[in-house]
mmCIF file of C-alpha atoms in Angstrom:
data_model
loop_
_atom_site.group_PDB
_atom_site.id
_atom_site.type_symbol
_atom_site.label_atom_id
_atom_site.label_comp_id
_atom_site.label_asym_id
_atom_site.label_seq_id
_atom_site.Cartn_x
_atom_site.Cartn_y
_atom_site.Cartn_z
ATOM 1 C CA MET A 1 11.964 -14.076 50.354
ATOM 2 C CA MET A 2 14.671 -14.987 52.788
ATOM 3 C CA ASN A 3 15.724 -12.883 55.714
ATOM 4 C CA ASP A 4 19.234 -12.857 57.204
ATOM 5 C CA MET A 5 18.311 -12.899 60.892
ATOM 6 C CA LYS A 6 21.799 -11.888 62.096
ATOM 7 C CA SER A 7 22.178 -8.766 59.967
ATOM 8 C CA GLY A 8 18.482 -7.953 59.574
ATOM 9 C CA VAL A 9 19.088 -7.514 55.841
ATOM 10 C CA MET A 10 16.339 -8.756 53.566
ATOM 11 C CA ALA A 11 17.614 -11.079 50.862
ATOM 12 C CA GLY A 12 16.224 -13.348 48.212
ATOM 13 C CA PRO A 13 15.980 -13.577 44.451
ATOM 14 C CA ASP A 14 13.398 -10.782 44.091
ATOM 15 C CA ILE A 15 15.522 -8.355 46.106
ATOM 16 C CA GLU A 16 18.688 -9.354 44.222
ATOM 17 C CA TYR A 17 16.885 -8.893 40.879
ATOM 18 C CA GLN A 18 15.761 -5.420 41.954
ATOM 19 C CA ASN A 19 19.292 -4.565 43.145
ATOM 20 C CA HIS A 20 20.675 -5.482 39.705
ATOM 21 C CA LEU A 21 18.033 -3.327 38.000
ATOM 22 C CA ALA A 22 18.789 -0.416 40.347
ATOM 23 C CA ALA A 23 22.447 -0.721 39.290
ATOM 24 C CA GLY A 24 21.395 -0.624 35.620
ATOM 25 C CA ARG A 25 21.920 -4.341 34.965
ATOM 26 C CA PHE A 26 19.225 -6.586 33.443
ATOM 27 C CA MET A 27 20.114 -9.970 34.905
ATOM 28 C CA ILE A 28 18.393 -13.350 34.682
ATOM 29 C CA GLN A 29 19.312 -16.711 36.181
ATOM 30 C CA ARG A 30 20.597 -19.997 34.816
ATOM 31 C CA GLY A 31 21.105 -23.418 36.305
ATOM 32 C CA VAL A 32 24.690 -23.998 37.430
ATOM 33 C CA SER A 33 24.813 -27.610 36.220
ATOM 34 C CA THR A 34 22.363 -27.593 33.280
ATOM 35 C CA GLY A 35 22.851 -24.018 32.042
ATOM 36 C CA LYS A 36 19.080 -23.765 31.523
ATOM 37 C CA MET A 37 17.880 -20.158 31.734
ATOM 38 C CA VAL A 38 15.202 -19.212 34.281
ATOM 39 C CA PHE A 39 12.908 -16.218 34.642
ATOM 40 C CA PHE A 40 11.227 -15.012 37.000
ATOM 41 C CA PRO A 41 13.877 -14.934 39.788
ATOM 42 C CA ARG A 42 13.785 -17.991 42.007
ATOM 43 C CA ALA A 43 15.753 -19.487 44.905
ATOM 44 C CA VAL A 44 16.315 -22.768 43.015
ATOM 45 C CA ALA A 45 15.579 -24.020 39.487
ATOM 46 C CA PRO A 46 12.061 -25.300 38.823
ATOM 47 C CA VAL A 47 11.736 -29.096 38.464
ATOM 48 C CA THR A 48 15.448 -29.877 39.085
ATOM 49 C CA GLY A 49 15.961 -27.791 42.247
ATOM 50 C CA GLU A 50 19.495 -27.017 41.117
ATOM 51 C CA GLU A 51 21.434 -23.955 42.235
ATOM 52 C CA LEU A 52 21.060 -20.829 40.077
ATOM 53 C CA GLU A 53 23.547 -18.136 39.109
ATOM 54 C CA TRP A 54 22.953 -14.613 37.752
ATOM 55 C CA VAL A 55 23.961 -13.771 34.178
ATOM 56 C CA GLY A 56 23.489 -10.650 32.092
ATOM 57 C CA ALA A 57 20.590 -10.719 29.634
ATOM 58 C CA SER A 58 21.174 -9.473 26.096
ATOM 59 C CA GLY A 59 18.087 -7.296 26.345
ATOM 60 C CA ARG A 60 16.950 -8.422 22.914
ATOM 61 C CA GLY A 61 13.657 -10.188 22.397
ATOM 62 C CA VAL A 62 10.608 -10.769 20.251
ATOM 63 C CA VAL A 63 6.964 -10.084 21.079
ATOM 64 C CA TYR A 64 5.273 -13.458 21.652
ATOM 65 C CA SER A 65 1.836 -12.095 22.547
ATOM 66 C CA THR A 66 0.291 -8.676 22.977
ATOM 67 C CA THR A 67 -2.872 -7.054 24.225
ATOM 68 C CA VAL A 68 -4.096 -3.526 24.845
ATOM 69 C CA VAL A 69 -5.560 -2.379 28.128
ATOM 70 C CA ARG A 70 -8.019 0.363 27.293
ATOM 71 C CA LYS A 71 -8.076 3.307 29.670
ATOM 72 C CA ARG A 72 -10.770 5.856 30.227
ATOM 73 C CA PRO A 73 -9.773 9.127 28.501
ATOM 74 C CA PRO A 74 -7.800 11.250 29.034
ATOM 75 C CA GLU A 75 -5.467 8.367 30.005
ATOM 76 C CA SER A 76 -3.771 6.582 27.098
ATOM 77 C CA ASP A 77 -4.274 2.885 26.384
ATOM 78 C CA VAL A 78 -1.357 0.690 27.491
ATOM 79 C CA ASN A 79 0.191 -2.393 25.957
ATOM 80 C CA VAL A 80 0.878 -5.602 27.887
ATOM 81 C CA ALA A 81 3.115 -8.098 26.115
ATOM 82 C CA LEU A 82 4.818 -11.423 26.601
ATOM 83 C CA ILE A 83 8.387 -11.134 25.361
ATOM 84 C CA ASP A 84 10.564 -14.084 24.365
ATOM 85 C CA LEU A 85 14.110 -13.118 25.323
ATOM 86 C CA GLU A 86 17.031 -14.179 23.162
ATOM 87 C CA GLU A 87 18.149 -16.393 26.075
ATOM 88 C CA GLY A 88 15.026 -18.562 25.715
ATOM 89 C CA VAL A 89 12.873 -17.347 28.595
ATOM 90 C CA ARG A 90 9.590 -15.463 28.425
ATOM 91 C CA MET A 91 8.625 -12.450 30.515
ATOM 92 C CA MET A 92 5.611 -10.172 30.869
ATOM 93 C CA SER A 93 6.255 -6.512 30.255
ATOM 94 C CA ARG A 94 5.105 -3.727 27.959
ATOM 95 C CA VAL A 95 6.370 -2.175 24.746
ATOM 96 C CA GLU A 96 6.801 1.576 24.969
ATOM 97 C CA GLY A 97 7.712 4.270 22.488
ATOM 98 C CA ILE A 98 4.940 3.437 20.024
ATOM 99 C CA ASP A 99 1.153 3.485 20.121
ATOM 100 C CA ALA A 100 -0.156 0.584 22.249
ATOM 101 C CA HIS A 101 -2.233 -0.649 19.280
ATOM 102 C CA SER A 102 0.855 -0.785 16.991
ATOM 103 C CA VAL A 103 2.673 -3.548 18.897
ATOM 104 C CA ARG A 104 2.723 -6.730 16.797
ATOM 105 C CA ILE A 105 3.517 -10.384 17.435
ATOM 106 C CA GLY A 106 7.005 -11.149 16.121
ATOM 107 C CA MET A 107 8.206 -7.543 16.558
ATOM 108 C CA ALA A 108 11.886 -7.337 17.560
ATOM 109 C CA VAL A 109 12.315 -5.354 20.777
ATOM 110 C CA GLU A 110 15.081 -4.126 23.080
ATOM 111 C CA ALA A 111 14.940 -3.866 26.867
ATOM 112 C CA ARG A 112 15.531 -0.834 28.989
ATOM 113 C CA ILE A 113 15.259 -0.326 32.717
ATOM 114 C CA VAL A 114 12.898 2.331 34.053
ATOM 115 C CA PRO A 115 12.258 3.496 37.624
ATOM 116 C CA HIS A 116 8.922 2.495 39.128
ATOM 117 C CA GLU A 117 7.166 3.362 42.378
ATOM 118 C CA GLU A 118 8.134 -0.044 43.829
ATOM 119 C CA GLY A 119 11.659 -0.285 42.367
ATOM 120 C CA HIS A 120 12.596 -0.715 38.735
ATOM 121 C CA LEU A 121 10.969 -2.394 35.736
ATOM 122 C CA VAL A 122 12.224 -3.851 32.483
ATOM 123 C CA VAL A 123 10.216 -2.470 29.562
ATOM 124 C CA PHE A 124 10.843 -2.825 25.851
ATOM 125 C CA ALA A 125 10.999 -0.582 22.796
ATOM 126 C CA PRO A 126 10.943 -1.590 19.137
ATOM 127 C CA GLN A 127 14.429 -2.629 18.056
ATOM 128 C CA GLN A 128 16.066 -0.060 15.806
ATOM 129 C CA GLU A 129 17.084 -1.242 12.358
ATOM 130 C CA LYS A 130 20.866 -1.062 11.885
ATOM 131 C CA ALA A 131 21.953 0.788 8.753
#
């Protein structure tokens, strides 16, 4: 995380990512010269070190992997999933709106932004079939 010493404003890719989420935008990064998508937010692209720019994510993805974290009753079990985004990057999140045990590998999901005690999170829900 970088800090602008003159203004005292905290800056950096994590803060910028959170600012986009707070504004209701799910944004990821891509390399300026290669166009390769990157997630989680970084200051420069991994391996190449190239400059990154922010682009809007489609919000569509597919469950790559899933597991259930069992909670002691009366708390409900929660799902933790790796989601392959349409843009070609993978992120850890959870699938909500269905029983944690019903999430399946290959399930099409859609992102939504939810408030969290430390900012905002991207979570997913099963993609609705279009009639």
